[in-house]
C-alpha cells in the first residue's frame, strides 16, 4: 500500500512536470518567434527607414541646387544647362538605390510622383525653360517632404511593434520563471515532505497493564 502511494505521488509529480515543461517549451518557441520578429523590425528600421531617409536628404540637396541654378539671373543658359544635367545624373543614380528598398504602396505612389517631376525637369532643361524647372523642382521637394513624413511614421510603427514584442517576451520569461518555482515547490512537497510525514510514527498510548 505504501509503495502504491509512493508510486502515485511520483506519477503526479511527473505528470505536473510534463505539463509545465510543455508550457515552457511552447513559451520558448513563441519567444524565439517574437525575437525573430523584433530583429526583423529593427533591421527594417535601419535598412528601409534610415537608409531611405539618407536618400531623401541627398535628393533634397540636389533639387535645392537645381532650383537655385534655374532661378539665377546672372548665369548663362549653357552653364545652367550643364550644371542641371549633371545634377540630374546624380539624382538618377540615387533612383536605382531608392528603388531597391522596400516601399509600401503609399511610398511607391509618392516616389512615382517624384520621378515624374524629375522627368519634367529633364524635359524642360532641353527647352531651357528655367521658370518651369524651378516650379517642377519645388513640386519634387514637396513630394520629398511627404515621403519623409511617411518614413517617420513607418519608423515609429516598426519601433513600437519591436518594443511591444520585447515587453511580451519579458512577460513570458517572468511567467516561465514563476512556473518553474511553482513546479519546484509542488515536486518538493510530493516527493520530500509527504515522504517525511509517512516516516513519522505516532507514539502508541501507554499500556494500562
PDB file of C-alpha atoms in Angstrom:
ATOM      1  CA  UNK A   1       0.000   0.000   0.000  1.00  0.00           C
ATOM      2  CA  UNK A   2       2.865   2.343   0.863  1.00  0.00           C
ATOM      3  CA  UNK A   3       4.586   1.531  -2.439  1.00  0.00           C
ATOM      4  CA  UNK A   4       1.352   2.263  -4.262  1.00  0.00           C
ATOM      5  CA  UNK A   5       1.047   5.687  -2.595  1.00  0.00           C
ATOM      6  CA  UNK A   6       4.685   6.398  -3.262  1.00  0.00           C
ATOM      7  CA  UNK A   7       4.223   5.477  -6.921  1.00  0.00           C
ATOM      8  CA  UNK A   8       1.075   7.621  -7.068  1.00  0.00           C
ATOM      9  CA  UNK A   9       2.892  10.698  -5.730  1.00  0.00           C
ATOM     10  CA  UNK A  10       5.739  10.296  -8.156  1.00  0.00           C
ATOM     11  CA  UNK A  11       3.286   9.852 -11.018  1.00  0.00           C
ATOM     12  CA  UNK A  12       1.521  13.064 -10.049  1.00  0.00           C
ATOM     13  CA  UNK A  13       4.828  14.896  -9.868  1.00  0.00           C
ATOM     14  CA  UNK A  14       5.920  13.530 -13.241  1.00  0.00           C
ATOM     15  CA  UNK A  15       2.576  14.499 -14.793  1.00  0.00           C
ATOM     16  CA  UNK A  16       2.798  18.036 -13.413  1.00  0.00           C
ATOM     17  CA  UNK A  17       6.391  18.254 -14.579  1.00  0.00           C
ATOM     18  CA  UNK A  18       5.360  17.170 -18.082  1.00  0.00           C
ATOM     19  CA  UNK A  19       2.602  19.795 -18.293  1.00  0.00           C
ATOM     20  CA  UNK A  20       4.827  22.623 -17.056  1.00  0.00           C
ATOM     21  CA  UNK A  21       7.644  21.576 -19.383  1.00  0.00           C
ATOM     22  CA  UNK A  22       5.198  21.621 -22.294  1.00  0.00           C
ATOM     23  CA  UNK A  23       4.013  25.118 -21.334  1.00  0.00           C
ATOM     24  CA  UNK A  24       7.613  26.340 -21.037  1.00  0.00           C
ATOM     25  CA  UNK A  25       8.514  24.721 -24.377  1.00  0.00           C
ATOM     26  CA  UNK A  26       5.612  26.475 -26.115  1.00  0.00           C
ATOM     27  CA  UNK A  27       6.560  29.704 -24.380  1.00  0.00           C
ATOM     28  CA  UNK A  28      10.158  29.412 -25.553  1.00  0.00           C
ATOM     29  CA  UNK A  29       9.028  28.725 -29.111  1.00  0.00           C
ATOM     30  CA  UNK A  30       6.833  31.820 -29.026  1.00  0.00           C
ATOM     31  CA  UNK A  31       9.689  33.837 -27.516  1.00  0.00           C
ATOM     32  CA  UNK A  32      12.058  32.762 -30.296  1.00  0.00           C
ATOM     33  CA  UNK A  33       9.450  33.683 -32.912  1.00  0.00           C
ATOM     34  CA  UNK A  34       8.923  37.086 -31.306  1.00  0.00           C
ATOM     35  CA  UNK A  35      12.681  37.644 -31.094  1.00  0.00           C
ATOM     36  CA  UNK A  36      12.961  36.957 -34.808  1.00  0.00           C
ATOM     37  CA  UNK A  37      10.194  39.500 -35.482  1.00  0.00           C
ATOM     38  CA  UNK A  38      11.908  42.055 -33.236  1.00  0.00           C
ATOM     39  CA  UNK A  39      15.142  41.539 -35.148  1.00  0.00           C
ATOM     40  CA  UNK A  40      13.336  41.957 -38.486  1.00  0.00           C
ATOM     41  CA  UNK A  41      11.682  45.174 -37.299  1.00  0.00           C
ATOM     42  CA  UNK A  42      14.979  46.604 -36.085  1.00  0.00           C
ATOM     43  CA  UNK A  43      16.651  45.711 -39.385  1.00  0.00           C
ATOM     44  CA  UNK A  44      13.739  47.273 -41.267  1.00  0.00           C
ATOM     45  CA  UNK A  45      14.143  50.488 -39.285  1.00  0.00           C
ATOM     46  CA  UNK A  46      17.752  50.674 -40.449  1.00  0.00           C
ATOM     47  CA  UNK A  47      17.584  49.249 -43.971  1.00  0.00           C
ATOM     48  CA  UNK A  48      14.253  50.634 -45.129  1.00  0.00           C
ATOM     49  CA  UNK A  49      13.878  53.754 -42.985  1.00  0.00           C
ATOM     50  CA  UNK A  50      17.211  55.296 -42.017  1.00  0.00           C
ATOM     51  CA  UNK A  51      18.860  54.427 -45.332  1.00  0.00           C
ATOM     52  CA  UNK A  52      15.905  55.810 -47.279  1.00  0.00           C
ATOM     53  CA  UNK A  53      15.943  58.934 -45.127  1.00  0.00           C
ATOM     54  CA  UNK A  54      19.547  59.424 -46.250  1.00  0.00           C
ATOM     55  CA  UNK A  55      18.498  59.095 -49.890  1.00  0.00           C
ATOM     56  CA  UNK A  56      15.721  61.654 -49.369  1.00  0.00           C
ATOM     57  CA  UNK A  57      18.250  64.047 -47.855  1.00  0.00           C
ATOM     58  CA  UNK A  58      20.506  63.614 -50.918  1.00  0.00           C
ATOM     59  CA  UNK A  59      17.561  64.142 -53.249  1.00  0.00           C
ATOM     60  CA  UNK A  60      16.596  67.299 -51.404  1.00  0.00           C
ATOM     61  CA  UNK A  61      20.116  68.711 -51.538  1.00  0.00           C
ATOM     62  CA  UNK A  62      20.398  68.148 -55.310  1.00  0.00           C
ATOM     63  CA  UNK A  63      16.943  69.565 -56.034  1.00  0.00           C
ATOM     64  CA  UNK A  64      17.600  72.701 -53.999  1.00  0.00           C
ATOM     65  CA  UNK A  65      20.706  73.168 -56.119  1.00  0.00           C
ATOM     66  CA  UNK A  66      18.734  72.745 -59.373  1.00  0.00           C
ATOM     67  CA  UNK A  67      16.075  75.199 -58.207  1.00  0.00           C
ATOM     68  CA  UNK A  68      18.701  77.748 -57.184  1.00  0.00           C
ATOM     69  CA  UNK A  69      20.531  77.405 -60.523  1.00  0.00           C
ATOM     70  CA  UNK A  70      17.309  77.772 -62.522  1.00  0.00           C
ATOM     71  CA  UNK A  71      16.432  80.987 -60.665  1.00  0.00           C
ATOM     72  CA  UNK A  72      19.832  82.653 -61.154  1.00  0.00           C
ATOM     73  CA  UNK A  73      19.605  85.625 -63.494  1.00  0.00           C
ATOM     74  CA  UNK A  74      23.348  86.268 -63.902  1.00  0.00           C
ATOM     75  CA  UNK A  75      24.179  82.777 -65.213  1.00  0.00           C
ATOM     76  CA  UNK A  76      24.350  81.827 -68.886  1.00  0.00           C
ATOM     77  CA  UNK A  77      21.905  79.266 -70.263  1.00  0.00           C
ATOM     78  CA  UNK A  78      24.655  76.856 -71.257  1.00  0.00           C
ATOM     79  CA  UNK A  79      26.223  76.832 -67.793  1.00  0.00           C
ATOM     80  CA  UNK A  80      22.787  76.376 -66.206  1.00  0.00           C
ATOM     81  CA  UNK A  81      22.040  73.508 -68.552  1.00  0.00           C
ATOM     82  CA  UNK A  82      25.351  71.726 -67.933  1.00  0.00           C
ATOM     83  CA  UNK A  83      25.085  72.016 -64.168  1.00  0.00           C
ATOM     84  CA  UNK A  84      21.453  70.900 -64.030  1.00  0.00           C
ATOM     85  CA  UNK A  85      22.059  67.961 -66.387  1.00  0.00           C
ATOM     86  CA  UNK A  86      24.981  66.833 -64.215  1.00  0.00           C
ATOM     87  CA  UNK A  87      22.849  67.139 -61.057  1.00  0.00           C
ATOM     88  CA  UNK A  88      20.046  65.151 -62.675  1.00  0.00           C
ATOM     89  CA  UNK A  89      22.513  62.331 -63.390  1.00  0.00           C
ATOM     90  CA  UNK A  90      23.368  62.266 -59.672  1.00  0.00           C
ATOM     91  CA  UNK A  91      19.652  62.080 -58.867  1.00  0.00           C
ATOM     92  CA  UNK A  92      19.154  59.202 -61.307  1.00  0.00           C
ATOM     93  CA  UNK A  93      21.953  57.275 -59.582  1.00  0.00           C
ATOM     94  CA  UNK A  94      20.062  57.629 -56.308  1.00  0.00           C
ATOM     95  CA  UNK A  95      16.872  56.434 -58.037  1.00  0.00           C
ATOM     96  CA  UNK A  96      18.380  52.989 -58.561  1.00  0.00           C
ATOM     97  CA  UNK A  97      19.329  52.698 -54.883  1.00  0.00           C
ATOM     98  CA  UNK A  98      15.978  54.005 -53.643  1.00  0.00           C
ATOM     99  CA  UNK A  99      14.037  51.604 -55.874  1.00  0.00           C
ATOM    100  CA  UNK A 100      15.838  48.630 -54.267  1.00  0.00           C
ATOM    101  CA  UNK A 101      14.444  49.439 -50.809  1.00  0.00           C
ATOM    102  CA  UNK A 102      11.165  48.042 -49.533  1.00  0.00           C
ATOM    103  CA  UNK A 103       8.425  50.533 -50.360  1.00  0.00           C
ATOM    104  CA  UNK A 104       4.845  50.491 -49.147  1.00  0.00           C
ATOM    105  CA  UNK A 105       2.098  51.188 -51.693  1.00  0.00           C
ATOM    106  CA  UNK A 106       1.778  54.746 -50.405  1.00  0.00           C
ATOM    107  CA  UNK A 107       5.523  55.324 -50.634  1.00  0.00           C
ATOM    108  CA  UNK A 108       5.601  53.935 -54.167  1.00  0.00           C
ATOM    109  CA  UNK A 109       2.811  56.313 -55.153  1.00  0.00           C
ATOM    110  CA  UNK A 110       4.749  59.354 -53.908  1.00  0.00           C
ATOM    111  CA  UNK A 111       8.008  58.054 -55.350  1.00  0.00           C
ATOM    112  CA  UNK A 112       6.383  57.709 -58.789  1.00  0.00           C
ATOM    113  CA  UNK A 113       5.142  61.301 -58.499  1.00  0.00           C
ATOM    114  CA  UNK A 114       8.669  62.370 -57.608  1.00  0.00           C
ATOM    115  CA  UNK A 115      10.095  60.600 -60.663  1.00  0.00           C
ATOM    116  CA  UNK A 116       7.551  62.367 -62.873  1.00  0.00           C
ATOM    117  CA  UNK A 117       8.685  65.742 -61.510  1.00  0.00           C
ATOM    118  CA  UNK A 118      12.313  64.844 -62.254  1.00  0.00           C
ATOM    119  CA  UNK A 119      11.318  63.721 -65.741  1.00  0.00           C
ATOM    120  CA  UNK A 120       9.630  67.075 -66.283  1.00  0.00           C
ATOM    121  CA  UNK A 121      12.785  68.886 -65.141  1.00  0.00           C
ATOM    122  CA  UNK A 122      14.836  66.851 -67.595  1.00  0.00           C
ATOM    123  CA  UNK A 123      12.408  67.725 -70.395  1.00  0.00           C
ATOM    124  CA  UNK A 124      12.447  71.456 -69.635  1.00  0.00           C
ATOM    125  CA  UNK A 125      16.257  71.555 -69.482  1.00  0.00           C
ATOM    126  CA  UNK A 126      16.378  70.875 -73.206  1.00  0.00           C
ATOM    127  CA  UNK A 127      13.977  73.782 -73.770  1.00  0.00           C
ATOM    128  CA  UNK A 128      15.916  75.961 -71.318  1.00  0.00           C
ATOM    129  CA  UNK A 129      12.651  76.823 -69.617  1.00  0.00           C
ATOM    130  CA  UNK A 130      14.113  77.835 -66.270  1.00  0.00           C
ATOM    131  CA  UNK A 131      10.850  79.025 -64.758  1.00  0.00           C
ATOM    132  CA  UNK A 132       9.168  75.644 -65.261  1.00  0.00           C
ATOM    133  CA  UNK A 133      12.278  73.895 -63.949  1.00  0.00           C
ATOM    134  CA  UNK A 134      12.070  75.929 -60.733  1.00  0.00           C
ATOM    135  CA  UNK A 135       8.355  75.058 -60.395  1.00  0.00           C
ATOM    136  CA  UNK A 136       8.948  71.326 -61.022  1.00  0.00           C
ATOM    137  CA  UNK A 137      11.828  71.354 -58.532  1.00  0.00           C
ATOM    138  CA  UNK A 138       9.542  72.890 -55.913  1.00  0.00           C
ATOM    139  CA  UNK A 139       6.909  70.207 -56.557  1.00  0.00           C
ATOM    140  CA  UNK A 140       9.527  67.462 -56.279  1.00  0.00           C
ATOM    141  CA  UNK A 141      10.707  68.921 -52.950  1.00  0.00           C
ATOM    142  CA  UNK A 142       7.134  68.897 -51.603  1.00  0.00           C
ATOM    143  CA  UNK A 143       6.823  65.255 -52.625  1.00  0.00           C
ATOM    144  CA  UNK A 144      10.053  64.505 -50.774  1.00  0.00           C
ATOM    145  CA  UNK A 145       8.637  66.149 -47.639  1.00  0.00           C
ATOM    146  CA  UNK A 146       5.630  63.815 -47.850  1.00  0.00           C
ATOM    147  CA  UNK A 147       7.927  60.811 -48.323  1.00  0.00           C
ATOM    148  CA  UNK A 148       9.962  61.914 -45.322  1.00  0.00           C
ATOM    149  CA  UNK A 149       6.826  62.078 -43.147  1.00  0.00           C
ATOM    150  CA  UNK A 150       5.832  58.592 -44.292  1.00  0.00           C
ATOM    151  CA  UNK A 151       9.295  57.334 -43.363  1.00  0.00           C
ATOM    152  CA  UNK A 152       8.995  58.835 -39.877  1.00  0.00           C
ATOM    153  CA  UNK A 153       5.567  57.257 -39.310  1.00  0.00           C
ATOM    154  CA  UNK A 154       6.713  53.867 -40.622  1.00  0.00           C
ATOM    155  CA  UNK A 155       9.809  54.006 -38.420  1.00  0.00           C
ATOM    156  CA  UNK A 156       7.705  54.825 -35.350  1.00  0.00           C
ATOM    157  CA  UNK A 157       5.337  51.954 -36.189  1.00  0.00           C
ATOM    158  CA  UNK A 158       8.213  49.461 -36.541  1.00  0.00           C
ATOM    159  CA  UNK A 159       9.802  50.680 -33.300  1.00  0.00           C
ATOM    160  CA  UNK A 160       6.503  50.458 -31.395  1.00  0.00           C
ATOM    161  CA  UNK A 161       5.992  46.923 -32.708  1.00  0.00           C
ATOM    162  CA  UNK A 162       9.517  45.913 -31.660  1.00  0.00           C
ATOM    163  CA  UNK A 163       9.008  47.398 -28.158  1.00  0.00           C
ATOM    164  CA  UNK A 164       5.657  45.614 -27.782  1.00  0.00           C
ATOM    165  CA  UNK A 165       7.210  42.269 -28.713  1.00  0.00           C
ATOM    166  CA  UNK A 166      10.099  42.893 -26.318  1.00  0.00           C
ATOM    167  CA  UNK A 167       7.635  43.554 -23.478  1.00  0.00           C
ATOM    168  CA  UNK A 168       5.733  40.382 -24.377  1.00  0.00           C
ATOM    169  CA  UNK A 169       8.947  38.346 -24.358  1.00  0.00           C
ATOM    170  CA  UNK A 170       9.860  39.819 -20.976  1.00  0.00           C
ATOM    171  CA  UNK A 171       6.445  38.903 -19.543  1.00  0.00           C
ATOM    172  CA  UNK A 172       6.693  35.362 -20.913  1.00  0.00           C
ATOM    173  CA  UNK A 173      10.140  34.997 -19.375  1.00  0.00           C
ATOM    174  CA  UNK A 174       8.803  36.035 -15.970  1.00  0.00           C
ATOM    175  CA  UNK A 175       5.886  33.605 -16.342  1.00  0.00           C
ATOM    176  CA  UNK A 176       8.252  30.743 -17.150  1.00  0.00           C
ATOM    177  CA  UNK A 177      10.356  31.520 -14.068  1.00  0.00           C
ATOM    178  CA  UNK A 178       7.196  31.574 -11.919  1.00  0.00           C
ATOM    179  CA  UNK A 179       6.079  28.222 -13.351  1.00  0.00           C
ATOM    180  CA  UNK A 180       9.458  26.688 -12.600  1.00  0.00           C
ATOM    181  CA  UNK A 181       9.283  27.944  -9.000  1.00  0.00           C
ATOM    182  CA  UNK A 182       5.752  26.535  -8.606  1.00  0.00           C
ATOM    183  CA  UNK A 183       6.859  23.260 -10.162  1.00  0.00           C
ATOM    184  CA  UNK A 184       9.803  23.022  -7.785  1.00  0.00           C
ATOM    185  CA  UNK A 185       7.533  23.650  -4.806  1.00  0.00           C
ATOM    186  CA  UNK A 186       4.959  21.037  -5.851  1.00  0.00           C
ATOM    187  CA  UNK A 187       7.618  18.450  -6.655  1.00  0.00           C
ATOM    188  CA  UNK A 188       9.362  19.089  -3.330  1.00  0.00           C
ATOM    189  CA  UNK A 189       6.062  18.680  -1.482  1.00  0.00           C
ATOM    190  CA  UNK A 190       5.032  15.485  -3.256  1.00  0.00           C
ATOM    191  CA  UNK A 191       8.386  13.733  -3.180  1.00  0.00           C
ATOM    192  CA  UNK A 192      10.003  15.020   0.011  1.00  0.00           C
ATOM    193  CA  UNK A 193       7.520  16.433   2.519  1.00  0.00           C
ATOM    194  CA  UNK A 194       4.927  13.650   2.196  1.00  0.00           C
ATOM    195  CA  UNK A 195       7.658  11.036   2.379  1.00  0.00           C
ATOM    196  CA  UNK A 196       8.914  12.554   5.642  1.00  0.00           C
ATOM    197  CA  UNK A 197       5.381  12.651   7.045  1.00  0.00           C
ATOM    198  CA  UNK A 198       4.905   8.976   6.298  1.00  0.00           C
ATOM    199  CA  UNK A 199       8.081   8.106   8.195  1.00  0.00           C
ATOM    200  CA  UNK A 200       6.938   9.861  11.362  1.00  0.00           C
ATOM    201  CA  UNK A 201       5.415   7.298  13.713  1.00  0.00           C
ATOM    202  CA  UNK A 202       2.614   8.286  16.054  1.00  0.00           C
ATOM    203  CA  UNK A 203       3.503   7.056  19.540  1.00  0.00           C
ATOM    204  CA  UNK A 204       1.157   4.447  20.931  1.00  0.00           C
ATOM    205  CA  UNK A 205      -0.763   5.261  24.109  1.00  0.00           C
ATOM    206  CA  UNK A 206       0.747   3.831  27.290  1.00  0.00           C
ATOM    207  CA  UNK A 207      -0.499   0.462  28.299  1.00  0.00           C
ATOM    208  CA  UNK A 208      -2.850   0.300  31.299  1.00  0.00           C
ATOM    209  CA  UNK A 209      -1.394  -3.034  32.306  1.00  0.00           C
TER     210      UNK A 209
END
